[in-house]
mmCIF file of C-alpha atoms in Angstrom:
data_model
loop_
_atom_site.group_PDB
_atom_site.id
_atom_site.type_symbol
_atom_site.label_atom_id
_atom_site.label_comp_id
_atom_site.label_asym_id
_atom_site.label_seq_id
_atom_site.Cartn_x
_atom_site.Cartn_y
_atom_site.Cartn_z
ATOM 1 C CA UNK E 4 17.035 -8.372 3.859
ATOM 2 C CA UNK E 5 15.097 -6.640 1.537
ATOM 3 C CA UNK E 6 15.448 -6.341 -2.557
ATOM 4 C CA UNK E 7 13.660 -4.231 -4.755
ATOM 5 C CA UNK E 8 13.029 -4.801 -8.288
ATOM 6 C CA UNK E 9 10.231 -4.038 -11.013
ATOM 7 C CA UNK E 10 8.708 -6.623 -12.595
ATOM 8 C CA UNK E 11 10.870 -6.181 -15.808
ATOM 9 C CA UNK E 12 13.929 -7.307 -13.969
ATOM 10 C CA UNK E 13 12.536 -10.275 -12.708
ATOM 11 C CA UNK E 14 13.862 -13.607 -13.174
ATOM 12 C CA UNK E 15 15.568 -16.852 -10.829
ATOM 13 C CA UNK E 16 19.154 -14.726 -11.791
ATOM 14 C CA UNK E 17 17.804 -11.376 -9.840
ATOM 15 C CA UNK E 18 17.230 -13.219 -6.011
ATOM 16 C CA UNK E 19 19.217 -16.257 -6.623
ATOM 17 C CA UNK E 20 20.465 -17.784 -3.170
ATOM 18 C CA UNK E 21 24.090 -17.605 -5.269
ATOM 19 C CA UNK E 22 23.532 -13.157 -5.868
ATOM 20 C CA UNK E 23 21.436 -12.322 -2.897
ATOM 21 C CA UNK E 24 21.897 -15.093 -0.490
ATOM 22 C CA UNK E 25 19.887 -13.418 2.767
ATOM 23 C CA UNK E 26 16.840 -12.008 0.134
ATOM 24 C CA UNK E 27 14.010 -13.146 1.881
ATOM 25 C CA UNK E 28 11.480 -10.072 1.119
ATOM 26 C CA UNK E 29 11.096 -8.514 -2.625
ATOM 27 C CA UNK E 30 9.559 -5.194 -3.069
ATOM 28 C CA UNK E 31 7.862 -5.283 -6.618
ATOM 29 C CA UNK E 32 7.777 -1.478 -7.541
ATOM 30 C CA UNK E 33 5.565 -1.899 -10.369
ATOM 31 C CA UNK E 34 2.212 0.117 -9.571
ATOM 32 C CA UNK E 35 -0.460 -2.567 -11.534
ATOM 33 C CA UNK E 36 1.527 -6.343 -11.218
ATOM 34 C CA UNK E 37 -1.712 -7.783 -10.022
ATOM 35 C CA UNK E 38 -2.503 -9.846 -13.418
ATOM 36 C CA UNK E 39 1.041 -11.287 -13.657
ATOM 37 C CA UNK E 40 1.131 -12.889 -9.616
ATOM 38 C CA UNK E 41 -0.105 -16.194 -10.284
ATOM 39 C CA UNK E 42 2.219 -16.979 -12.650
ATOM 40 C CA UNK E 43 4.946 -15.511 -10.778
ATOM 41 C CA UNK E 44 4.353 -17.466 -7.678
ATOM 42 C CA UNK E 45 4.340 -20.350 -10.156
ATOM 43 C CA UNK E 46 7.490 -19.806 -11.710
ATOM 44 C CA UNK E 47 8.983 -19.334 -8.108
ATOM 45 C CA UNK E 48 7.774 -22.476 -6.873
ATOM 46 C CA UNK E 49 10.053 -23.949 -10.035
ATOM 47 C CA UNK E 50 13.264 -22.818 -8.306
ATOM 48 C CA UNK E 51 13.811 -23.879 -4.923
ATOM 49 C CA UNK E 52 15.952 -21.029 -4.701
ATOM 50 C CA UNK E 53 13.263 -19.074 -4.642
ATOM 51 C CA UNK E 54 11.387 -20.951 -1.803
ATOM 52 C CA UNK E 55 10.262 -18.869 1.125
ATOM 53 C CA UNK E 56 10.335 -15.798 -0.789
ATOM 54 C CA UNK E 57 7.935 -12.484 0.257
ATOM 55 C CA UNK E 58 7.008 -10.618 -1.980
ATOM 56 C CA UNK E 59 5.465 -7.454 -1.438
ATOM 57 C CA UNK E 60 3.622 -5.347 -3.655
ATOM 58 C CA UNK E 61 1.141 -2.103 -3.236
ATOM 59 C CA UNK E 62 -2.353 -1.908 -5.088
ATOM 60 C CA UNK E 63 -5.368 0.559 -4.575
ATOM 61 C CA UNK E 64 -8.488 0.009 -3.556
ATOM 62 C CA UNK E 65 -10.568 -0.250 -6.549
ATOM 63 C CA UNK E 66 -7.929 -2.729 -8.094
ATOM 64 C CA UNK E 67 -7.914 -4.742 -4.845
ATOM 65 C CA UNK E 68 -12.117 -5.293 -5.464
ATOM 66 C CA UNK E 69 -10.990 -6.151 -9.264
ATOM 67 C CA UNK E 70 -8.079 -8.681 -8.586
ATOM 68 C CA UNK E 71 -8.537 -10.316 -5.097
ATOM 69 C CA UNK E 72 -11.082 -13.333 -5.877
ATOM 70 C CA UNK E 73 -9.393 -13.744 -9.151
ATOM 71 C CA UNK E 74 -5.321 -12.978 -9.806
ATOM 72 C CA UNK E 75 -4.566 -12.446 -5.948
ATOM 73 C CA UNK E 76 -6.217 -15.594 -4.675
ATOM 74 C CA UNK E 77 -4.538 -17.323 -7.913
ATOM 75 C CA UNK E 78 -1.319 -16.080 -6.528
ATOM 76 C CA UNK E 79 -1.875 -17.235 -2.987
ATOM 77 C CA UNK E 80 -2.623 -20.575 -3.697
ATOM 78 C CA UNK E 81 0.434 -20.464 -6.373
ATOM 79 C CA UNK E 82 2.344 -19.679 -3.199
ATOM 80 C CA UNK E 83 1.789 -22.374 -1.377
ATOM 81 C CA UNK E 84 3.467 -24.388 -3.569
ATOM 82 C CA UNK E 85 7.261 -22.575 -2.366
ATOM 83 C CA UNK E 86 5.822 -21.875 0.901
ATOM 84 C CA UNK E 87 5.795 -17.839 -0.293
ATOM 85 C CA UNK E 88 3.899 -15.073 1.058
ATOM 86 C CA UNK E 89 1.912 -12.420 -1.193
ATOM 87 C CA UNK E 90 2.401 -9.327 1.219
ATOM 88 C CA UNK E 91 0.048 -6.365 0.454
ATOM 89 C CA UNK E 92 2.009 -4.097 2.392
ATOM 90 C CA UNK E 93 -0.024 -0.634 0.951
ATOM 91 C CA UNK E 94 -3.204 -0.018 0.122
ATOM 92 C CA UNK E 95 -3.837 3.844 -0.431
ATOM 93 C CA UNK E 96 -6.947 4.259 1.733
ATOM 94 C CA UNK E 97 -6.089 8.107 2.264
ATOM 95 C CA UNK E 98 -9.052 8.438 4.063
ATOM 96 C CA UNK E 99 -12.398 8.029 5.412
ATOM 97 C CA UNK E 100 -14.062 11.449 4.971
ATOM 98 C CA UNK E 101 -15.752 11.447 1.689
ATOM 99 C CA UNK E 102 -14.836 15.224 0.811
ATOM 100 C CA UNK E 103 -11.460 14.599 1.489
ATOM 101 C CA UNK E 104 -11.450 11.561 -1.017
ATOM 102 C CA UNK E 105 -13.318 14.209 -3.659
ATOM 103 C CA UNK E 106 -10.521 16.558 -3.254
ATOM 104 C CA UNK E 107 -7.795 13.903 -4.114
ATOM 105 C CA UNK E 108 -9.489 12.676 -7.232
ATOM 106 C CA UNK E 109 -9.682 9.150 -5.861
ATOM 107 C CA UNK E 110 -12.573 7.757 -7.576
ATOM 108 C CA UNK E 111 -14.009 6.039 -4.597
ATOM 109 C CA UNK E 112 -16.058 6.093 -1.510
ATOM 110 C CA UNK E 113 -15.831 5.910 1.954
ATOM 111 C CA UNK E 114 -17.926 2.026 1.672
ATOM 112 C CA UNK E 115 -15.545 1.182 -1.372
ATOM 113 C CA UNK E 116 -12.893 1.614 1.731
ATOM 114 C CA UNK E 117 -14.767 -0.226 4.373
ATOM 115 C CA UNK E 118 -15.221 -2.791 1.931
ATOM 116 C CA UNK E 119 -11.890 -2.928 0.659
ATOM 117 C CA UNK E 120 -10.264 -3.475 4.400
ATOM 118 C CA UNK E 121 -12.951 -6.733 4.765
ATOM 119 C CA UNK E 122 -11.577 -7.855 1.908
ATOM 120 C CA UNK E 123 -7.977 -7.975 3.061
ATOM 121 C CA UNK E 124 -9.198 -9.456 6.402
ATOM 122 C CA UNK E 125 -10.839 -12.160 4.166
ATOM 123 C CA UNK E 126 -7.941 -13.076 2.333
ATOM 124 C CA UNK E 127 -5.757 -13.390 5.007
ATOM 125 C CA UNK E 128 -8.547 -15.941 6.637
ATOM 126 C CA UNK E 129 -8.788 -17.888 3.673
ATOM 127 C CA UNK E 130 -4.874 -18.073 3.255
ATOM 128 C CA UNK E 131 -3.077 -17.168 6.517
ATOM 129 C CA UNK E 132 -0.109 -18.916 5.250
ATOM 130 C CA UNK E 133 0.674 -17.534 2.186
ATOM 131 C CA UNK E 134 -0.852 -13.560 2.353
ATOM 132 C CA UNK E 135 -0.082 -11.135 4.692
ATOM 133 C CA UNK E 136 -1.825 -7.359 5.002
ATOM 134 C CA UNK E 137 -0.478 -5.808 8.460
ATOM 135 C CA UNK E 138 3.174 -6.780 9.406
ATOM 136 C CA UNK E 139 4.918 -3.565 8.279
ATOM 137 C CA UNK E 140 1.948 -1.417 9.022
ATOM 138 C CA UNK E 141 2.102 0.732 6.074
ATOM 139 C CA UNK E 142 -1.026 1.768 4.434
ATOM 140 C CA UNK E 143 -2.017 4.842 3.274
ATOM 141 C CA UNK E 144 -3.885 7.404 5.275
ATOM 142 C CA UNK E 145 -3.693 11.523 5.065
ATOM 143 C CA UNK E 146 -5.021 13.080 7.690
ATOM 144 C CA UNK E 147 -2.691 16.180 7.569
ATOM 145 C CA UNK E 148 -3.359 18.750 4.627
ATOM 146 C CA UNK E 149 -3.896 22.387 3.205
ATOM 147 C CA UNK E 150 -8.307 21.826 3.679
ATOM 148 C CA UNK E 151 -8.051 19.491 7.127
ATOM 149 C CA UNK E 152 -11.159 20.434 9.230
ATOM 150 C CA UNK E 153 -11.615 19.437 12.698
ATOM 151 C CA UNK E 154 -14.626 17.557 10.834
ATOM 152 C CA UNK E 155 -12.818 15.582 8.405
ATOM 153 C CA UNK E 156 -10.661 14.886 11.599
ATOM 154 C CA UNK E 157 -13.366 13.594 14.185
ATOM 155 C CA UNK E 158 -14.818 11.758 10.677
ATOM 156 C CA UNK E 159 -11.703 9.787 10.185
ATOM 157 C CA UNK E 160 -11.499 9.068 13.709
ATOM 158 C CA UNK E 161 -14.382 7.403 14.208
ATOM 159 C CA UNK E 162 -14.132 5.479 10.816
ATOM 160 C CA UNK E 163 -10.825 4.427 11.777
ATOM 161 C CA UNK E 164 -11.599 2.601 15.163
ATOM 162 C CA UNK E 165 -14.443 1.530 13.902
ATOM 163 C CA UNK E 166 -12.182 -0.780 11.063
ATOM 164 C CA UNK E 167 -9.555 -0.844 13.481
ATOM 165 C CA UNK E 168 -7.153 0.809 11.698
ATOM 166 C CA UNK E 169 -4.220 0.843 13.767
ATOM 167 C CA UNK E 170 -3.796 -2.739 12.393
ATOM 168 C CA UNK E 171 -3.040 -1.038 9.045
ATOM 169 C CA UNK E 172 -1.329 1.959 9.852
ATOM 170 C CA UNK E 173 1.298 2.923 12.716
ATOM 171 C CA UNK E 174 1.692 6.550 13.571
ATOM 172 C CA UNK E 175 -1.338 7.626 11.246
ATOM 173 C CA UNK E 176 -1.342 11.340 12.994
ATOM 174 C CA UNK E 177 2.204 12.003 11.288
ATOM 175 C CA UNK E 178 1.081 11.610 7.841
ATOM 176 C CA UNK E 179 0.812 14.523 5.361
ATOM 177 C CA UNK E 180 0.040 15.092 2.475
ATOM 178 C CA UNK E 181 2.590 15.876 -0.541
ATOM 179 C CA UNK E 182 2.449 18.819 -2.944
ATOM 180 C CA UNK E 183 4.105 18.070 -5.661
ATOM 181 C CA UNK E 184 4.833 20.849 -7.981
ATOM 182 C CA UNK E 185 3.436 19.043 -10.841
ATOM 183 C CA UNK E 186 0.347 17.752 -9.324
ATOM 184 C CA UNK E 187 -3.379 19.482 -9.418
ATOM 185 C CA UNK E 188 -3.911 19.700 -5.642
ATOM 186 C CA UNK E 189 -0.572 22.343 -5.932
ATOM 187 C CA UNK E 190 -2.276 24.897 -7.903
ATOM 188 C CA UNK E 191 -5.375 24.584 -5.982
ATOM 189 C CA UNK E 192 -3.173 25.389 -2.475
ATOM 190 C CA UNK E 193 -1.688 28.536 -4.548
ATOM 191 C CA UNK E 194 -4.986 29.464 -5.513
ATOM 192 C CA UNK E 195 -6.324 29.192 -2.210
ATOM 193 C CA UNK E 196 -3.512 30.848 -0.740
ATOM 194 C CA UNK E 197 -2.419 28.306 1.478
ATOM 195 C CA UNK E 198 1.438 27.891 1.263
ATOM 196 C CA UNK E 199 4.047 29.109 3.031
ATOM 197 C CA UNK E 200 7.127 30.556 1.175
ATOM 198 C CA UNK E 201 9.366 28.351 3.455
ATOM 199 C CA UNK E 202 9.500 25.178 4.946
ATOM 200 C CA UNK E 203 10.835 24.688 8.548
ATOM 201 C CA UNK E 204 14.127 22.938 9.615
ATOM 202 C CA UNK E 205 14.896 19.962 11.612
ATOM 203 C CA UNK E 206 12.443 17.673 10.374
ATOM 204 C CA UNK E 207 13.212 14.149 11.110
ATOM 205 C CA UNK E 208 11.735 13.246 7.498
ATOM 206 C CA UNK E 209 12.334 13.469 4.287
ATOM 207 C CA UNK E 210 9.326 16.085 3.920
ATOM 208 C CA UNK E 211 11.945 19.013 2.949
ATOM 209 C CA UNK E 212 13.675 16.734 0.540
ATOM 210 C CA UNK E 213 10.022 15.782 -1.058
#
């Protein structure tokens, strides 16, 4: 059973065994927790309650090279304490074609990515007990949108069996991107003429909704 909370709510009261007696997996929905984990973990391993508790968080790739030998190895070895598990369930790689990256403002490279995947496959060496990276298969990858070029494709292709990214990522064809209204890669599509005036029915997803 899963719970999700933000880090705000959290406290022994929120996933007690007496509230939420099947809880076993917490989604933290806070975008930046990564300085607060090892004293989470601790405070977890002060409840027995609380034992066996996974709690799964998202981070990016340029805060997963600023936290992971500091506040996320912290919070691993916290876990061990309550026999927890730190699950990075999504990472927003997005992709591995450095134009792509460019066009959605990412602030990173195609090595920052490489390098950020070793790192996950490090921590989950050094602590296979308490941090897990691939169970739900999650991660982020856009291969679908307005500028896709059978480059960018073939790029991406090779990059990502070359990291073995199905490991990461189920289904990674189906992704898309979203156009938000609101966002800058919206006016760009309008200014490049490259949206339709309606979207199609019988989608399975919640793409229509979004």
């Amino acid at each position: 059973t899963a719970y999700e909370i933000t880090y705000g709510d959290w406290s022994s009261d929120v996933c007690s065994s007496d509230l939420q007696p099947d809880v076993r997996e917490v989604l933290l929905t806070d975008e930046r927790p990564h300085p607060f984990l090892p004293a989470l973990f601790s405070a977890i391993s002060e409840d027995r309650r609380l034992w066996g508790l996974e709690l799964l968080i998202k981070s990016r790739v340029d805060w997963l090279a600023e936290f992971a030998s500091s506040a996320i190895s912290e919070a691993c070895e916290a876990a061990s304490a309550s026999g927890s598990v730190l699950h990075l369930y999504l990472v927003g790689f997005e992709s591995f074609h450095q134009p792509d990256l460019d066009l959605f403002n990412k602030a990173v490279t195609v090595a920052e990515n490489y390098a950020a995947i070793e790192t996950l496959r490090s921590l989950e060496r050094r602590f296979p007990r308490t941090f897990e990276f691939r169970r739900h298969r999650a991660h982020g990858i856009v291969l679908s949108h307005p500028w896709t070029t059978m480059d960018s494709l073939l790029e991406n292709a090779r990059a990502m069996r070359e990291v073995r990214f199905g490991d990461l990522r189920g289904q990674s064809l189906r992704t898309r991107l979203r156009l938000y209204p609101s966002v800058p890669l919206h006016a760009l599509a309008v200014r490049d003429g490259l949206l339709g005036d309606v979207f199609s029915e019988g989608r399975s997803d919640r793409a229509e909704e979004q």
